[in-house]
mmCIF file of C-alpha atoms in Angstrom:
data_model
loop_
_atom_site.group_PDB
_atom_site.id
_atom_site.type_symbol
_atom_site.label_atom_id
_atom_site.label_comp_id
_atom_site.label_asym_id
_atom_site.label_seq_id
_atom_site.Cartn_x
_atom_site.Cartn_y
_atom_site.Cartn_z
ATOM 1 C CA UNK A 1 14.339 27.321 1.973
ATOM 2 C CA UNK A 2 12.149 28.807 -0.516
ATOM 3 C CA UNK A 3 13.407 26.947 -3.475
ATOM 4 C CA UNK A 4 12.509 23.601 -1.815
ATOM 5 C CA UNK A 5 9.460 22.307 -3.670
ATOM 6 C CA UNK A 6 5.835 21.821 -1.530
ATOM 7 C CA UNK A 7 5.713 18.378 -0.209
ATOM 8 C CA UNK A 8 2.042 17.253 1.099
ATOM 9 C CA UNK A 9 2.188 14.870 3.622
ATOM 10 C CA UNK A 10 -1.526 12.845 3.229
ATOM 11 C CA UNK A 11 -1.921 10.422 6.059
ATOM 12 C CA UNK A 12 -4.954 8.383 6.976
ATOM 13 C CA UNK A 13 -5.750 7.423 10.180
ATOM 14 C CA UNK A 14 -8.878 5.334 11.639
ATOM 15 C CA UNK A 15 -9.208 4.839 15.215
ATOM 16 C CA UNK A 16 -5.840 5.298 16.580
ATOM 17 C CA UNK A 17 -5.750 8.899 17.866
ATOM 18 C CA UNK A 18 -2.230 8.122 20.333
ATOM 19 C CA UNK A 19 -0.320 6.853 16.898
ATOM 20 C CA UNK A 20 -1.565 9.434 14.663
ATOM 21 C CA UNK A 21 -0.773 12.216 17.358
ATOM 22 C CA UNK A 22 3.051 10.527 17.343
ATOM 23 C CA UNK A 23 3.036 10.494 13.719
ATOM 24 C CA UNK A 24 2.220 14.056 13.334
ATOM 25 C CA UNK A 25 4.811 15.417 16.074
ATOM 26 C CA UNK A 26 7.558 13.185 13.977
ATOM 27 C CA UNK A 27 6.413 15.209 10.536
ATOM 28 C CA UNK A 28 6.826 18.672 12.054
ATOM 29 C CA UNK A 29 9.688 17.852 13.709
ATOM 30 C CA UNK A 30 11.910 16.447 9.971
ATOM 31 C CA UNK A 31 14.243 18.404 9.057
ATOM 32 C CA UNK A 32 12.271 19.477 5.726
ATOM 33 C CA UNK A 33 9.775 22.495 6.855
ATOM 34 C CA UNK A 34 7.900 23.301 3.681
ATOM 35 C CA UNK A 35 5.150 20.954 3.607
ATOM 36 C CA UNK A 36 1.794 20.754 4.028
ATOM 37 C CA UNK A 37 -0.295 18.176 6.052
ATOM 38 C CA UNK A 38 -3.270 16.567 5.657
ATOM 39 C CA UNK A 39 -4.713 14.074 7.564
ATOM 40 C CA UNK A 40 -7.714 12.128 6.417
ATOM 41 C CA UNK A 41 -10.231 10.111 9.134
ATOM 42 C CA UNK A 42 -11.848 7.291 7.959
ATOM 43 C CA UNK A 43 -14.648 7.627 10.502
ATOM 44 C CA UNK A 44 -12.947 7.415 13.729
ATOM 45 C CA UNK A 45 -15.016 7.269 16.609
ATOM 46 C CA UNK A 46 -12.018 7.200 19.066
ATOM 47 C CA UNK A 47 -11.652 11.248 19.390
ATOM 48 C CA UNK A 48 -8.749 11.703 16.871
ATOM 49 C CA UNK A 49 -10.742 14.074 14.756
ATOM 50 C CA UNK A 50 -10.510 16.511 17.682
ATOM 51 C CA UNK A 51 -6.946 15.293 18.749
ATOM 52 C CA UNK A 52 -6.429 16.727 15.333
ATOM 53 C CA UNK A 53 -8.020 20.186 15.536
ATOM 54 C CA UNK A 54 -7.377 20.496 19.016
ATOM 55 C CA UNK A 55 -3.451 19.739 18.905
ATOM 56 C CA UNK A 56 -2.496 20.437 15.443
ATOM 57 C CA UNK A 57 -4.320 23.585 14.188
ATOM 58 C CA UNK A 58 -2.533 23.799 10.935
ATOM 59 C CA UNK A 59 -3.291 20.373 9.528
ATOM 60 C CA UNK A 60 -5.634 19.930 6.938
ATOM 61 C CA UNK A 61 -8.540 17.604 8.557
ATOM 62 C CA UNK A 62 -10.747 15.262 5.654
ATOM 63 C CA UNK A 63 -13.032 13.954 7.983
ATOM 64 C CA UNK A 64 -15.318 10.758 6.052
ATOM 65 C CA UNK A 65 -18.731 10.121 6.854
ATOM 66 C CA UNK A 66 -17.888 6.031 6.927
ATOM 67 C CA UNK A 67 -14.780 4.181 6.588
ATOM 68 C CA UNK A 68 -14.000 3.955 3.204
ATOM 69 C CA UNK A 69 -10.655 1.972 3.562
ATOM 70 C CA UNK A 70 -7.546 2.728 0.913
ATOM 71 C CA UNK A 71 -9.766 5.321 -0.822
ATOM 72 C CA UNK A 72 -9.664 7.844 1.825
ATOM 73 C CA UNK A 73 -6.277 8.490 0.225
ATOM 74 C CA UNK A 74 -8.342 9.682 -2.692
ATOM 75 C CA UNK A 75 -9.611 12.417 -0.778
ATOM 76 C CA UNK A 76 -5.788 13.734 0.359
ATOM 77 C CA UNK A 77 -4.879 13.421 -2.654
ATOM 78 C CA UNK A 78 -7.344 15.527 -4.644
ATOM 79 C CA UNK A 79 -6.913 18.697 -2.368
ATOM 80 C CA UNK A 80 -2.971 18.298 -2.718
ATOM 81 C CA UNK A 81 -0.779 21.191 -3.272
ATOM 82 C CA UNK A 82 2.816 19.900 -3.010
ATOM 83 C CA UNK A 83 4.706 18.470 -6.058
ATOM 84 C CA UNK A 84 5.384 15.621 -3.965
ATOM 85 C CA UNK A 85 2.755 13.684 -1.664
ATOM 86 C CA UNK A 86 4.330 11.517 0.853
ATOM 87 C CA UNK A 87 1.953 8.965 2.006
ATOM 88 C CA UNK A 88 2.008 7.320 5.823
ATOM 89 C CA UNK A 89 -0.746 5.160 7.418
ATOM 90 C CA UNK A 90 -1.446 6.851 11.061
ATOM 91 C CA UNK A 91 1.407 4.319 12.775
ATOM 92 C CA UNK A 92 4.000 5.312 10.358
ATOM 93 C CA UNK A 93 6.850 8.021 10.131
ATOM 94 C CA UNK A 94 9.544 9.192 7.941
ATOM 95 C CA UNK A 95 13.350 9.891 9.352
ATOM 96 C CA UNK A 96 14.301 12.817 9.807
ATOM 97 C CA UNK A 97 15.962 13.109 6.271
ATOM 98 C CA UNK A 98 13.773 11.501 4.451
ATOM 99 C CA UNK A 99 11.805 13.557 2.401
ATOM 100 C CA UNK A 100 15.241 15.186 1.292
ATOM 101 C CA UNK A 101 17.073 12.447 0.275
ATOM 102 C CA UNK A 102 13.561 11.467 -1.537
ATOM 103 C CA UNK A 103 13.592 14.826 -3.263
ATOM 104 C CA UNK A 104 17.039 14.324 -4.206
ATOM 105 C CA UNK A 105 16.778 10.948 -5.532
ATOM 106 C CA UNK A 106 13.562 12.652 -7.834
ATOM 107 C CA UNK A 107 16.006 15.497 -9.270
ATOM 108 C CA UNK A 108 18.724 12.693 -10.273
ATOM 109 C CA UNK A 109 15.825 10.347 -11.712
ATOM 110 C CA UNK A 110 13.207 11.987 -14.477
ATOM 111 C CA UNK A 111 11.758 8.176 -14.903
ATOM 112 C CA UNK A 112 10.743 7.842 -11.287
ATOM 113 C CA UNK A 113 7.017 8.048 -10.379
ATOM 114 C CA UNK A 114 7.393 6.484 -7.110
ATOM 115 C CA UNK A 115 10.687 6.547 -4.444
ATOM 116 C CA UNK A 116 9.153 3.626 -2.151
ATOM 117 C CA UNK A 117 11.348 3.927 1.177
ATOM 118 C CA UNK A 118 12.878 0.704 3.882
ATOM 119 C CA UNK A 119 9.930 0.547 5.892
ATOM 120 C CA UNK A 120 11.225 -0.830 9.583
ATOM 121 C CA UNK A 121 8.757 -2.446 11.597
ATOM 122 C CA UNK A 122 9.130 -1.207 15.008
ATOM 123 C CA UNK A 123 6.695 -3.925 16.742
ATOM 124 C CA UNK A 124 8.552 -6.607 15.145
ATOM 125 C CA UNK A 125 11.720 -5.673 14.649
ATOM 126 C CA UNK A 126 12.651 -6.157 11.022
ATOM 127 C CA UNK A 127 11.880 -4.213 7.244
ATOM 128 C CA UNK A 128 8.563 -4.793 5.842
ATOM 129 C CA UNK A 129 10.682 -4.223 2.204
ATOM 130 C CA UNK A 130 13.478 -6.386 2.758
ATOM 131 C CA UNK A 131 12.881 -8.431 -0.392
ATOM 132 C CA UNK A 132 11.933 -4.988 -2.388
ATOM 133 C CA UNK A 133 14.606 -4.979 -5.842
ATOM 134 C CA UNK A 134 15.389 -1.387 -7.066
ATOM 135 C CA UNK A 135 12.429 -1.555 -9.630
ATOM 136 C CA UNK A 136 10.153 -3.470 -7.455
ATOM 137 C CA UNK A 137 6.662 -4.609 -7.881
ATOM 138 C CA UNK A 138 5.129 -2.579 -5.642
ATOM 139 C CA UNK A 139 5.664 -0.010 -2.543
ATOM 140 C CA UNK A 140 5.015 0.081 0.692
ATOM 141 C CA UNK A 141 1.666 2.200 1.965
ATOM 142 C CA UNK A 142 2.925 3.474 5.279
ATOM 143 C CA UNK A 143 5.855 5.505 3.523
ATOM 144 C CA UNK A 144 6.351 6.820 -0.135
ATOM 145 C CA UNK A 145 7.232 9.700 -2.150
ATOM 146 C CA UNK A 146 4.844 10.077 -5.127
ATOM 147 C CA UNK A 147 5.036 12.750 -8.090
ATOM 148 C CA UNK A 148 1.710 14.626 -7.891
ATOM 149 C CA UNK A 149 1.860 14.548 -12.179
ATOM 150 C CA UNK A 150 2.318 10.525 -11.477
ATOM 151 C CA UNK A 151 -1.485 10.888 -9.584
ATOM 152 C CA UNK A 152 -2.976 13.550 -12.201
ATOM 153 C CA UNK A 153 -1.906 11.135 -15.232
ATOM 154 C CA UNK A 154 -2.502 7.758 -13.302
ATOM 155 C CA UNK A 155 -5.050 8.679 -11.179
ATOM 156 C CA UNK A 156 -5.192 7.507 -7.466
ATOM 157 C CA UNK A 157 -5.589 4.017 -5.416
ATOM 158 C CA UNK A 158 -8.116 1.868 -7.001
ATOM 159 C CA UNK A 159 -11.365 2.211 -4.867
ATOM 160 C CA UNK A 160 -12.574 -1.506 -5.521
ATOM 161 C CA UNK A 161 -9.625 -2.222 -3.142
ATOM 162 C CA UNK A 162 -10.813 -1.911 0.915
ATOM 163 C CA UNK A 163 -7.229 -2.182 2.084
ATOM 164 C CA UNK A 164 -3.770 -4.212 0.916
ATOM 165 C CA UNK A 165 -2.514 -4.489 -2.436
ATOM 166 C CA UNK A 166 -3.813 -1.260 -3.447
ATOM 167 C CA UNK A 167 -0.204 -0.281 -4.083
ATOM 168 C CA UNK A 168 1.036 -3.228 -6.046
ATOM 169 C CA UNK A 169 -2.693 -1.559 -8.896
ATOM 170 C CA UNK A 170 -1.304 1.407 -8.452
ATOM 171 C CA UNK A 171 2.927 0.616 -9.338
ATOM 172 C CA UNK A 172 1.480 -1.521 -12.469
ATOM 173 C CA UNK A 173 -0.243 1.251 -13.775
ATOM 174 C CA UNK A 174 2.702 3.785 -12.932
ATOM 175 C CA UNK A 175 4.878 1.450 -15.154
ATOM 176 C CA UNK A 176 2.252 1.138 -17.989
ATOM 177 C CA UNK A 177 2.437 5.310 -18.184
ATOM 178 C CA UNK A 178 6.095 4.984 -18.576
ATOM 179 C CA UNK A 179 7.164 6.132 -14.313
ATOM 180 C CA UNK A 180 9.023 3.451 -12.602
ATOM 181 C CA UNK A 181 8.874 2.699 -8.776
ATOM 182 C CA UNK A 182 12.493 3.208 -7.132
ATOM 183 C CA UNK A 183 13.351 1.403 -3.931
ATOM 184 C CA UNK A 184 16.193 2.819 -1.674
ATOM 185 C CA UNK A 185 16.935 0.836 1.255
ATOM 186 C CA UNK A 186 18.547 3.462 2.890
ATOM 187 C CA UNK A 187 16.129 5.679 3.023
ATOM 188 C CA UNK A 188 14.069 5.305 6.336
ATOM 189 C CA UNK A 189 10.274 5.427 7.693
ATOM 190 C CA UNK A 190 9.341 3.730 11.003
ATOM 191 C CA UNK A 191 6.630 1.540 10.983
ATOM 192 C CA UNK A 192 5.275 2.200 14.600
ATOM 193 C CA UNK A 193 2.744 -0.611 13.849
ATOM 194 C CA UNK A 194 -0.218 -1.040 16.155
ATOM 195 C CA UNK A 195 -2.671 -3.556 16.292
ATOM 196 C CA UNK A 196 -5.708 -2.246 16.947
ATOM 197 C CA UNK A 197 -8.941 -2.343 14.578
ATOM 198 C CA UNK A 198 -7.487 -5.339 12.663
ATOM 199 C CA UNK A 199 -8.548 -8.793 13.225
ATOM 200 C CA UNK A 200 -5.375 -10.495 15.118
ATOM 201 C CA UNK A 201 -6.699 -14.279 15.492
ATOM 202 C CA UNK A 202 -2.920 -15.307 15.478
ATOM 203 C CA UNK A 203 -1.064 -12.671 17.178
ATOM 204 C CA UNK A 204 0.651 -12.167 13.730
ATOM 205 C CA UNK A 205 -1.328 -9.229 11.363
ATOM 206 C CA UNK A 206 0.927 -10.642 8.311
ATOM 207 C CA UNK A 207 -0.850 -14.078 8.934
ATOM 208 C CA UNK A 208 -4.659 -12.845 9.889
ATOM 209 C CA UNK A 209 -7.859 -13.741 8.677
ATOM 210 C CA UNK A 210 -8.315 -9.876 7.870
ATOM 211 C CA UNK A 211 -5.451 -10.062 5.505
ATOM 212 C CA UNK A 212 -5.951 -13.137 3.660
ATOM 213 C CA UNK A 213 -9.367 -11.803 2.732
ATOM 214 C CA UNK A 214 -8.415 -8.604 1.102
ATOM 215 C CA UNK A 215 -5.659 -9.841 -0.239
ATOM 216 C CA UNK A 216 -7.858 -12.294 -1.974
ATOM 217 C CA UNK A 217 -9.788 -9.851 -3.705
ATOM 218 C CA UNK A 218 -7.197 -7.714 -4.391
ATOM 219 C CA UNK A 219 -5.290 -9.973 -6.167
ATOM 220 C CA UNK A 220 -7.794 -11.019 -8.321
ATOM 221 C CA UNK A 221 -9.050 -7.613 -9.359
ATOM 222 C CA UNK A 222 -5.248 -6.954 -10.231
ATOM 223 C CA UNK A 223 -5.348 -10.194 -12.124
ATOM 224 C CA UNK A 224 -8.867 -9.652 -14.243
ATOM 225 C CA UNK A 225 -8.043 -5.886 -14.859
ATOM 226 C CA UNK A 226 -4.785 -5.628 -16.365
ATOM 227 C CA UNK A 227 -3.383 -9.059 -17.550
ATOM 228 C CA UNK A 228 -4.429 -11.011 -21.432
ATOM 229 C CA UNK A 229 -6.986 -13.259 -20.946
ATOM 230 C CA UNK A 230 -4.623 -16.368 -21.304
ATOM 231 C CA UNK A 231 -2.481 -15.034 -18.201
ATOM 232 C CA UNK A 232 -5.757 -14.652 -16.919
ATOM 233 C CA UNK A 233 -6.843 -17.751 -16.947
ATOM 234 C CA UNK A 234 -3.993 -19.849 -15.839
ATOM 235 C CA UNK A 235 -2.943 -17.276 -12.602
ATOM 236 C CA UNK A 236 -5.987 -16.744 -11.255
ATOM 237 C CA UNK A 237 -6.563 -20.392 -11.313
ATOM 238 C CA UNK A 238 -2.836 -20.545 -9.208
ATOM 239 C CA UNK A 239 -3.682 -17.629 -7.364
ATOM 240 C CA UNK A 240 -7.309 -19.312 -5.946
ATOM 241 C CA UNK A 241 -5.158 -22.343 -4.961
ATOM 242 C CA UNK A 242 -2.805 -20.369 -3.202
ATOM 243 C CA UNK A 243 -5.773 -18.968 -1.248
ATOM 244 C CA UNK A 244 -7.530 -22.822 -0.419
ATOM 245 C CA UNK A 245 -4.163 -24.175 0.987
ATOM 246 C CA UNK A 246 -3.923 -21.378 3.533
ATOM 247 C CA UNK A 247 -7.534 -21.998 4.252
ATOM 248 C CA UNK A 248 -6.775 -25.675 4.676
ATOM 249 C CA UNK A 249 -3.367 -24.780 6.722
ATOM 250 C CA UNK A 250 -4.981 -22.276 9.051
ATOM 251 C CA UNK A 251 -8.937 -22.901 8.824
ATOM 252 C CA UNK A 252 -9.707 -19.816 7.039
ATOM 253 C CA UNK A 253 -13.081 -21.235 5.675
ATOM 254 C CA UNK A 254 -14.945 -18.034 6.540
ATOM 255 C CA UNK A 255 -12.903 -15.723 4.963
ATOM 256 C CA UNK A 256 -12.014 -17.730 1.957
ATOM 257 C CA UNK A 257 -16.419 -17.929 1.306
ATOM 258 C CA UNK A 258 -16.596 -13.802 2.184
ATOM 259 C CA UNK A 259 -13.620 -13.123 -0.266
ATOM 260 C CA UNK A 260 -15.406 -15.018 -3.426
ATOM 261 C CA UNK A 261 -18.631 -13.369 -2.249
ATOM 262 C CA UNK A 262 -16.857 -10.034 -2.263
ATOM 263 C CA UNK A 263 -15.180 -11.060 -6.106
ATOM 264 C CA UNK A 264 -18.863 -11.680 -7.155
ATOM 265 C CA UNK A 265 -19.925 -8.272 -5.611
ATOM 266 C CA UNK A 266 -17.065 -6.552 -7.342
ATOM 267 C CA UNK A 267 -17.350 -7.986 -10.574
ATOM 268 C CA UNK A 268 -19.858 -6.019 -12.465
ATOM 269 C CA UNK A 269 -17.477 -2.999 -11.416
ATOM 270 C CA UNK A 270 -14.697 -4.533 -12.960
ATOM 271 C CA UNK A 271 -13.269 -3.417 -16.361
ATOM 272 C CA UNK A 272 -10.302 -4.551 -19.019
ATOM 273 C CA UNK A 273 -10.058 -1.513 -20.735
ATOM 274 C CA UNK A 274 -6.652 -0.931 -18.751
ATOM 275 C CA UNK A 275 -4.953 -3.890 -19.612
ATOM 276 C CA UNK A 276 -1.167 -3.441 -19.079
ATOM 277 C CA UNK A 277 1.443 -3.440 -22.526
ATOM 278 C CA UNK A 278 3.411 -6.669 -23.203
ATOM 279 C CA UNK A 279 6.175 -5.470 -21.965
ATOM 280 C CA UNK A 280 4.957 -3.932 -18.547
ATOM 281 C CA UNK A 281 2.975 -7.815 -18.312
ATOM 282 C CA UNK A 282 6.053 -9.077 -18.948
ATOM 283 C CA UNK A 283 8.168 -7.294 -16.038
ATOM 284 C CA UNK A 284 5.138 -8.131 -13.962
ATOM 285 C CA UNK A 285 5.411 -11.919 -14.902
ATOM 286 C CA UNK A 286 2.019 -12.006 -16.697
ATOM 287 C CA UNK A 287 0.514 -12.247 -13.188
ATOM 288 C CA UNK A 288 2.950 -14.842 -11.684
ATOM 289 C CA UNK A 289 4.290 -12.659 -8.652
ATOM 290 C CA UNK A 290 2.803 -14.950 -6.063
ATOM 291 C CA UNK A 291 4.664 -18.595 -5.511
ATOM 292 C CA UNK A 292 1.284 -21.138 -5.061
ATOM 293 C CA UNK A 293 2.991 -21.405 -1.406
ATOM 294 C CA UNK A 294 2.669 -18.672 0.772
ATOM 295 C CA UNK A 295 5.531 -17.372 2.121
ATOM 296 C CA UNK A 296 4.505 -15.933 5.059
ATOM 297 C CA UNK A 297 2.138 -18.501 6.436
ATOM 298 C CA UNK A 298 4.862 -20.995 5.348
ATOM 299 C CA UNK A 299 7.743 -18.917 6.278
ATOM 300 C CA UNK A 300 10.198 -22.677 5.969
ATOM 301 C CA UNK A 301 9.814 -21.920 2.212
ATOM 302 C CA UNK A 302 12.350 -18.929 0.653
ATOM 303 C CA UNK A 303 10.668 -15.909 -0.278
ATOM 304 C CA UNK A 304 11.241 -14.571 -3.641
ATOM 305 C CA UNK A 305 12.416 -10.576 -4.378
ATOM 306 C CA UNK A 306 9.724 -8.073 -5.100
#
């Protein structure tokens, strides 16, 4: 056991004390023992804190003054030990053989950065990465294996992000520093998903308000930041379109006004000095990942592969 490399397990949890308590018994009880944990609260005013110190005595508690969103991954990931960091949301959970079949898959691959794992949604019954190719886009939040020399030469989640799409910044600059994301299908972490603290308005999280708003911004601060300005142009003009015919569809006026309030906010904090090579634009489709219909709030259209 004591050649097995450190793995730190940095999950972030916000007001759901029951999930994150389920989600820590599943880590200690993997089959892979040498790991640290560290669990960072956005905030929570729910008890989990002291669920935490209370029930789990050996995890590393972050505890955040305010809810910082995405970022509180940050703070895991500075204080991380492990040559691996394996990163769940509080609802989330790996297999029982996941981390070493992850591990595994790192020693047979020197170009992987990333091992994004089949994330099965347990509430609705199917994989959130169903669509994912073997290099895809992106990864899933609630489970991935991550080189800790992929977050000391990339750096971490981009903090202009409040949640979503965080880890489709974070793959693109992975690829620009030469680390490619690696999807295996059938390698496993639960998605216990719960619904609370999100805005629900239509029973469906993949279709809410909440999520068409940050995914708004996010896209177009992964847009501005890393594409030429020609790409630019043309796909954020697409990608604002995309936006106004869900809006239309599903009467998201307030959220599409809040999300180009929030653009203007962000903008002055916005940079192009990491604009992605040719070649990594070119994998990425110069910005064209997004079809101008929505897929999932017009699931009768195909959806494309990630």
């Amino acid at each position: 056991m004591s050649e097995e490399p450190l793995v730190t397990v940095n999950i972030l949890s916000f007001n759901r004390k029951d999930e994150l308590r389920h989600t820590l018994t599943q880590v200690f009880e993997q089959d892979y023992k040498n790991i640290e944990v560290i669990v960072v609260d956005n905030a929570s005013i729910d008890g989990s804190s002291e669920m935490v110190k209370n029930e789990f005595p050996s995890v590393q508690l972050i505890q955040m003054k305010k809810n910082i969103g995405i970022a509180g991954w940050n703070e895991g990931f500075k204080v991380a030990k492990g040559e691996y960091v394996l990163v769940l949301d509080d609802d989330s959970y790996p297999d029982n053989n996941t981390l070493e079949k992850g591990i595994q898959l790192f020693n047979n691959n020197n170009e992987a950065g990333i091992i994004s794992f089949n994330v099965y949604n347990l509430l609705y019954k199917f994989s959130e990465t169903q669509l994912f190719d073997y290099n895809p886009y992106s990864f899933n939040g609630c489970g991935a294996l991550i080189k800790r020399e992929v977050l000391s030469e990339v750096g971490y989640y981009n903090e202009l992000l409040f949640i979503y799409l965080n880890e489709l910044d974070f793959s693109a600059r992975c690829y620009n520093k030469g680390y490619k994301t690696i999807y295996i299908n059938e390698i496993l972490v639960y998605h216990n998903q719960s619904l609370k603290s999100r805005d629900n308005k239509y029973g469906n999280p993949f279709i809410s308000e909440y999520r068409f708003k940050h995914y708004f911004l996010g896209m177009f601060v992964f847009l501005y930041q890393y594409f030429d300005l020609r790409y630019l142009l043309f796909y954020l003009s697409k990608w604002i379109l995309n936006r106004l015919i869900i809006c239309l569809k599903y009467n998201y006026y307030y959220g599409f006004i809040i999300s180009l309030f929030e653009i203007i906010k962000a903008y002055p904090k916005l940079t192009r000095k990491n604009v992605l090579s040719k070649q990594v634009q070119e994998f990425y489709k110069f910005g064209n990942i997004f079809p101008l219909i929505d897929r999932d709030h017009f699931p009768n259209f195909q959806k494309p592969k990630w």
